[in-house]
C-alpha cells in the first residue's frame, strides 16, 4: 500500500502534510507496524516553539517508546486530543484520525524530506 | 530482513498463512503478533488463544537414576511426584541464582520430560552433562522432533471437550498422553497466561494437521492464533516470572518470590538421597530476615509503561529496579514488577518509578495483578 501522495516523509518515519502555512504531522504506517500497538501519546502543548529537528513529543507502544521529530520550524497550534485519549487511532488510521500535532510554520524546513515514492521504496511495507 | 538463519518451528507456514509479524526471538523466527498485541491479549482473557511455543526446549530423562538426577538439579522435589504430574521448578547455580525455570513431567517411575526456555536450552544441556556423574539415565533433546502449542483462555476446555472426554477432567498441573494414528500427544493442564488451558507436545510432523483437527469444529473465533507479544503481557498480569527479567543467574528464586518452588529441606526426609545444586546458598539467603530484595507488584498512576532496568525510588533514594512492565489491557493501568529493598515491600506503600523523561507514582500491590474468575 502506497503512502499518501500529499505528504512528505522522514527517515525517522514522520509524515508532514502542509496546507498553507499549517503542517499536520503524524507517524507513518511503517512506524506503527514496527511499534505495534500504540499505548500512550504525549505531544508538546499549543504555543510551544519548535525548531527543525526538535522533538514534538513521544509515542509509546507495547514494545518501546520513541520521540517524534519535526522537520519544520514553527509553533504548535493544535494537538490531537482524540489520539492522546485513544492511542489506538494511530494504528487504525495513521494518516487520518491518528494525526498527532499541527504547527504554524515559520518557513524553516529540513533538507532531507522524502517524497512519497522515495519513502515507500526505502521503507516498503511487508 | 537480516540474513542470519533463524530457526523455524513446525508452525512456520501456519504463521505466514495467518499474517503473523515474525521476529527474531532468541534465534527463532516467531510470531510477535498476528493482528494486534492488545486484541490478542483480550482474545485470551475473553475467549481463547493458540500460541506456538515450539521454540521452548524439550528434554527426556529415562532410566533408573532419572528421578535422583532431577532431584539434584531441580529446586523442587521430583522423587515424590506422582505419575502424570507436572511440577514447576528452578534449575539453580551454586550461588542460588537461576540457570532456568522449567516444567518437569513424570511419565513413569523412571521416565521424565522437561520443558525449558529456548534461550537456556544449550546451557542446560551442558549443565546436565557436567553433573551427571555416575548416575544412570538416558538424556535426549527432543526439541526438534516435537512441536508445542499452548491453548489458553475460557473457551479452551469447551472446545477440547469435543475432541476428548478426558482432557477437560484433568486437574491443574496434571497431564495425559493421547494417541492419534501412531502419534503420541502429551496434553497438560498448564500455561503461562493466568487463564485455564492446556499445553500440548506433539510430533513435529503432525503439528499442522493436529491444530487443524483440534480447531475444525470450533465456532468462528472461539480460539485464534496469538503471538508472543500478548503472551508476555498476559504472563505479566498473571504475575509470572520471565527468565532474563524476574529471574536470571544473579537473581535467586527466593528474591523473585518463588519460594513455593524451592524445597529448602530437600534431602532431609526419609529416603531422600541429598539436596539440589544451590540449596546451601539458598538456605543462607533464606536465613535471618530473608532476601535483601524482593519482587513486588507496582501499579503506576499514569499510563506510561515502566521498562526493565528503570529505577524505583522511595523518597529520594533508589531502592530497586523494574524487571517488567506494561500497560495492562485487562486493568487498563500501567503495571510493573520490580525488585526492591525488603523494607519497602509492604502493600500500599507509595514509591516512585523513574521513567527516564518523567517520574510516576507507583503503589505496591499484591501479585498477581490478575486472577481468572
Short mmCIF file of C-alpha atoms in Angstrom, two decimals, chain B residues 90-311:
data_model
loop_
_atom_site.label_atom_id
_atom_site.label_comp_id
_atom_site.label_asym_id
_atom_site.label_seq_id
_atom_site.Cartn_x
_atom_site.Cartn_y
_atom_site.Cartn_z
CA UNK B 90 14.13 -23.83 39.09
CA UNK B 91 17.49 -25.11 37.97
CA UNK B 92 19.97 -23.15 40.08
CA UNK B 93 23.67 -22.42 40.06
CA UNK B 94 25.85 -22.92 43.14
CA UNK B 95 25.12 -19.36 44.27
CA UNK B 96 21.38 -19.97 44.20
CA UNK B 97 20.90 -17.89 41.05
CA UNK B 98 18.62 -19.31 38.38
CA UNK B 99 20.03 -21.13 35.39
CA UNK B 100 16.45 -21.50 34.20
CA UNK B 101 12.90 -22.19 35.22
CA UNK B 102 11.44 -25.44 33.94
CA UNK B 103 8.43 -27.72 33.99
CA UNK B 104 9.13 -31.37 34.91
CA UNK B 105 6.69 -34.08 33.81
CA UNK B 106 6.66 -37.56 35.34
CA UNK B 107 5.55 -40.22 32.86
CA UNK B 108 6.55 -43.24 34.93
CA UNK B 109 8.75 -44.39 37.79
CA UNK B 110 11.95 -43.65 35.85
CA UNK B 111 10.57 -41.69 32.93
CA UNK B 112 10.50 -37.89 32.90
CA UNK B 113 10.41 -35.00 30.48
CA UNK B 114 11.23 -31.32 30.90
CA UNK B 115 10.37 -28.07 29.15
CA UNK B 116 12.84 -25.19 29.44
CA UNK B 117 13.30 -21.72 27.97
CA UNK B 118 14.60 -21.59 24.40
CA UNK B 119 17.49 -19.29 25.32
CA UNK B 120 18.70 -21.65 28.06
CA UNK B 121 18.47 -24.93 26.19
CA UNK B 122 22.16 -25.31 25.28
CA UNK B 123 23.26 -24.04 28.69
CA UNK B 124 21.12 -26.64 30.47
CA UNK B 125 22.34 -29.48 28.26
CA UNK B 126 25.91 -28.63 29.28
CA UNK B 127 24.94 -28.24 32.92
CA UNK B 128 23.18 -31.60 32.98
CA UNK B 129 26.09 -33.37 31.28
CA UNK B 130 28.55 -31.81 33.74
CA UNK B 131 26.53 -33.01 36.73
CA UNK B 132 25.56 -36.48 35.58
CA UNK B 133 28.41 -38.15 37.47
CA UNK B 134 27.85 -41.90 37.73
CA UNK B 135 24.07 -41.64 37.57
CA UNK B 136 22.43 -43.95 35.07
CA UNK B 137 19.80 -42.48 32.75
CA UNK B 138 19.42 -41.60 29.09
CA UNK B 139 19.06 -37.94 28.19
CA UNK B 140 17.54 -36.83 24.90
CA UNK B 141 16.85 -33.42 23.46
CA UNK B 142 13.54 -33.88 21.62
CA UNK B 143 13.01 -30.20 20.78
CA UNK B 144 13.49 -30.59 17.04
CA UNK B 145 11.42 -33.77 16.77
CA UNK B 146 8.43 -32.25 18.51
CA UNK B 147 6.23 -29.17 18.43
CA UNK B 148 4.47 -27.47 21.31
CA UNK B 149 1.35 -25.33 21.40
CA UNK B 150 -0.46 -23.62 24.24
CA UNK B 151 -4.24 -23.28 24.07
CA UNK B 152 -5.27 -20.72 26.67
CA UNK B 153 -8.50 -18.99 27.63
CA UNK B 154 -12.01 -19.64 28.96
CA UNK B 155 -13.18 -21.33 25.73
CA UNK B 156 -10.39 -23.89 25.57
CA UNK B 157 -11.85 -26.69 27.70
CA UNK B 158 -15.20 -26.43 25.88
CA UNK B 159 -13.53 -26.73 22.52
CA UNK B 160 -11.39 -29.66 23.68
CA UNK B 161 -14.39 -31.49 25.11
CA UNK B 162 -15.44 -32.11 21.51
CA UNK B 163 -12.12 -33.84 20.97
CA UNK B 164 -11.56 -35.74 24.20
CA UNK B 165 -13.64 -36.56 27.26
CA UNK B 166 -10.60 -36.95 29.45
CA UNK B 167 -8.78 -33.67 28.83
CA UNK B 168 -11.41 -31.40 30.45
CA UNK B 169 -11.28 -33.59 33.58
CA UNK B 170 -7.52 -33.10 34.05
CA UNK B 171 -6.57 -31.28 37.23
CA UNK B 172 -4.19 -28.34 37.14
CA UNK B 173 -0.58 -29.44 36.68
CA UNK B 174 -1.58 -32.90 35.51
CA UNK B 175 -1.14 -34.34 32.06
CA UNK B 176 -2.27 -37.20 29.90
CA UNK B 177 -0.94 -38.90 26.82
CA UNK B 178 -3.16 -39.45 23.80
CA UNK B 179 -2.55 -41.39 20.65
CA UNK B 180 -3.74 -40.23 17.28
CA UNK B 181 -2.92 -42.64 14.46
CA UNK B 182 0.56 -43.66 15.56
CA UNK B 183 1.47 -40.30 17.01
CA UNK B 184 1.70 -39.59 20.72
CA UNK B 185 0.42 -36.30 22.13
CA UNK B 186 1.10 -35.03 25.61
CA UNK B 187 -1.56 -32.69 26.95
CA UNK B 188 -1.02 -30.89 30.26
CA UNK B 189 -3.31 -28.52 32.11
CA UNK B 190 -0.68 -25.84 32.39
CA UNK B 191 0.01 -22.44 30.91
CA UNK B 192 1.66 -19.07 31.11
CA UNK B 193 -1.24 -16.65 30.77
CA UNK B 194 -3.22 -16.83 34.02
CA UNK B 195 -6.10 -18.48 32.16
CA UNK B 196 -7.28 -22.07 32.16
CA UNK B 197 -5.99 -24.11 29.26
CA UNK B 198 -3.55 -26.73 28.11
CA UNK B 199 -0.13 -27.11 26.61
CA UNK B 200 0.33 -29.83 24.02
CA UNK B 201 3.55 -31.52 22.93
CA UNK B 202 3.23 -33.47 19.70
CA UNK B 203 5.38 -34.87 16.90
CA UNK B 204 6.73 -32.11 14.67
CA UNK B 205 5.40 -33.78 11.54
CA UNK B 206 1.85 -33.78 12.97
CA UNK B 207 1.81 -30.14 14.01
CA UNK B 208 -0.21 -28.59 11.21
CA UNK B 209 -2.66 -31.48 10.96
CA UNK B 210 -3.27 -31.61 14.70
CA UNK B 211 -4.08 -27.94 15.05
CA UNK B 212 -6.44 -28.20 12.11
CA UNK B 213 -8.20 -31.15 13.77
CA UNK B 214 -8.48 -29.51 17.17
CA UNK B 215 -9.85 -26.29 15.73
CA UNK B 216 -12.00 -27.63 12.89
CA UNK B 217 -15.37 -27.91 14.63
CA UNK B 218 -14.93 -24.77 16.65
CA UNK B 219 -17.17 -21.72 16.49
CA UNK B 220 -15.66 -18.94 14.43
CA UNK B 221 -13.20 -17.01 16.58
CA UNK B 222 -13.50 -19.20 19.70
CA UNK B 223 -9.74 -19.80 19.62
CA UNK B 224 -7.48 -17.74 17.37
CA UNK B 225 -3.69 -17.62 16.90
CA UNK B 226 -1.89 -15.24 19.25
CA UNK B 227 1.72 -14.08 19.26
CA UNK B 228 4.48 -13.84 21.83
CA UNK B 229 3.68 -10.14 22.41
CA UNK B 230 0.41 -10.95 24.12
CA UNK B 231 1.95 -13.96 25.84
CA UNK B 232 4.28 -11.53 27.60
CA UNK B 233 1.59 -9.09 28.74
CA UNK B 234 -0.65 -11.99 29.82
CA UNK B 235 2.05 -13.59 31.98
CA UNK B 236 2.89 -10.21 33.47
CA UNK B 237 -0.72 -9.61 34.54
CA UNK B 238 -0.66 -13.14 35.99
CA UNK B 239 2.49 -12.23 37.99
CA UNK B 240 4.56 -14.98 36.39
CA UNK B 241 8.33 -14.71 36.16
CA UNK B 242 10.09 -14.43 32.81
CA UNK B 243 13.68 -15.62 32.58
CA UNK B 244 16.01 -12.67 31.96
CA UNK B 245 13.60 -10.34 33.77
CA UNK B 246 12.41 -11.55 37.19
CA UNK B 247 14.99 -14.35 37.40
CA UNK B 248 18.47 -14.90 35.99
CA UNK B 249 21.87 -16.26 37.02
CA UNK B 250 22.16 -13.44 39.60
CA UNK B 251 18.57 -13.42 40.87
CA UNK B 252 17.66 -16.33 43.11
CA UNK B 253 14.13 -17.74 43.32
CA UNK B 254 13.54 -16.58 46.91
CA UNK B 255 14.23 -12.99 45.91
CA UNK B 256 11.85 -13.48 42.98
CA UNK B 257 9.07 -14.70 45.30
CA UNK B 258 9.20 -18.27 44.01
CA UNK B 259 9.52 -19.81 47.49
CA UNK B 260 6.78 -22.33 46.65
CA UNK B 261 9.08 -23.90 44.06
CA UNK B 262 12.09 -24.31 46.36
CA UNK B 263 12.32 -27.29 48.72
CA UNK B 264 14.88 -25.86 51.15
CA UNK B 265 14.73 -29.07 53.23
CA UNK B 266 15.33 -31.41 50.31
CA UNK B 267 17.43 -34.39 51.39
CA UNK B 268 16.21 -34.33 55.00
CA UNK B 269 13.17 -36.58 54.59
CA UNK B 270 13.36 -40.37 54.85
CA UNK B 271 14.56 -41.97 51.66
CA UNK B 272 15.91 -38.76 50.17
CA UNK B 273 19.47 -39.06 48.96
CA UNK B 274 20.62 -35.50 49.02
CA UNK B 275 19.95 -31.92 48.15
CA UNK B 276 20.00 -29.85 44.99
CA UNK B 277 22.64 -27.63 43.46
CA UNK B 278 22.34 -24.17 45.01
CA UNK B 279 20.49 -25.38 48.11
CA UNK B 280 23.17 -24.29 50.61
CA UNK B 281 23.29 -20.82 49.09
CA UNK B 282 19.51 -20.53 49.12
CA UNK B 283 19.34 -21.60 52.77
CA UNK B 284 21.84 -18.89 53.57
CA UNK B 285 19.71 -16.35 51.66
CA UNK B 286 16.56 -17.55 53.47
CA UNK B 287 18.15 -17.33 56.92
CA UNK B 288 17.57 -14.35 59.20
CA UNK B 289 15.34 -11.78 57.57
CA UNK B 290 15.44 -13.46 54.18
CA UNK B 291 16.48 -11.98 50.85
CA UNK B 292 17.67 -8.36 50.87
CA UNK B 293 15.46 -7.58 47.86
CA UNK B 294 12.04 -8.91 47.00
CA UNK B 295 9.86 -8.95 43.92
CA UNK B 296 6.83 -6.69 44.20
CA UNK B 297 3.93 -5.68 42.00
CA UNK B 298 3.61 -1.98 41.23
CA UNK B 299 0.63 -0.07 39.92
CA UNK B 300 1.63 3.26 38.40
CA UNK B 301 -0.64 6.26 38.49
CA UNK B 302 -0.11 7.29 34.84
CA UNK B 303 -0.43 5.45 31.56
CA UNK B 304 3.22 5.17 30.60
CA UNK B 305 4.79 1.75 30.82
CA UNK B 306 7.73 1.10 33.12
CA UNK B 307 10.50 -0.86 31.40
CA UNK B 308 13.13 -3.29 32.63
CA UNK B 309 16.02 -1.54 34.39
CA UNK B 310 14.18 1.66 35.32
CA UNK B 311 14.93 2.76 38.87
#
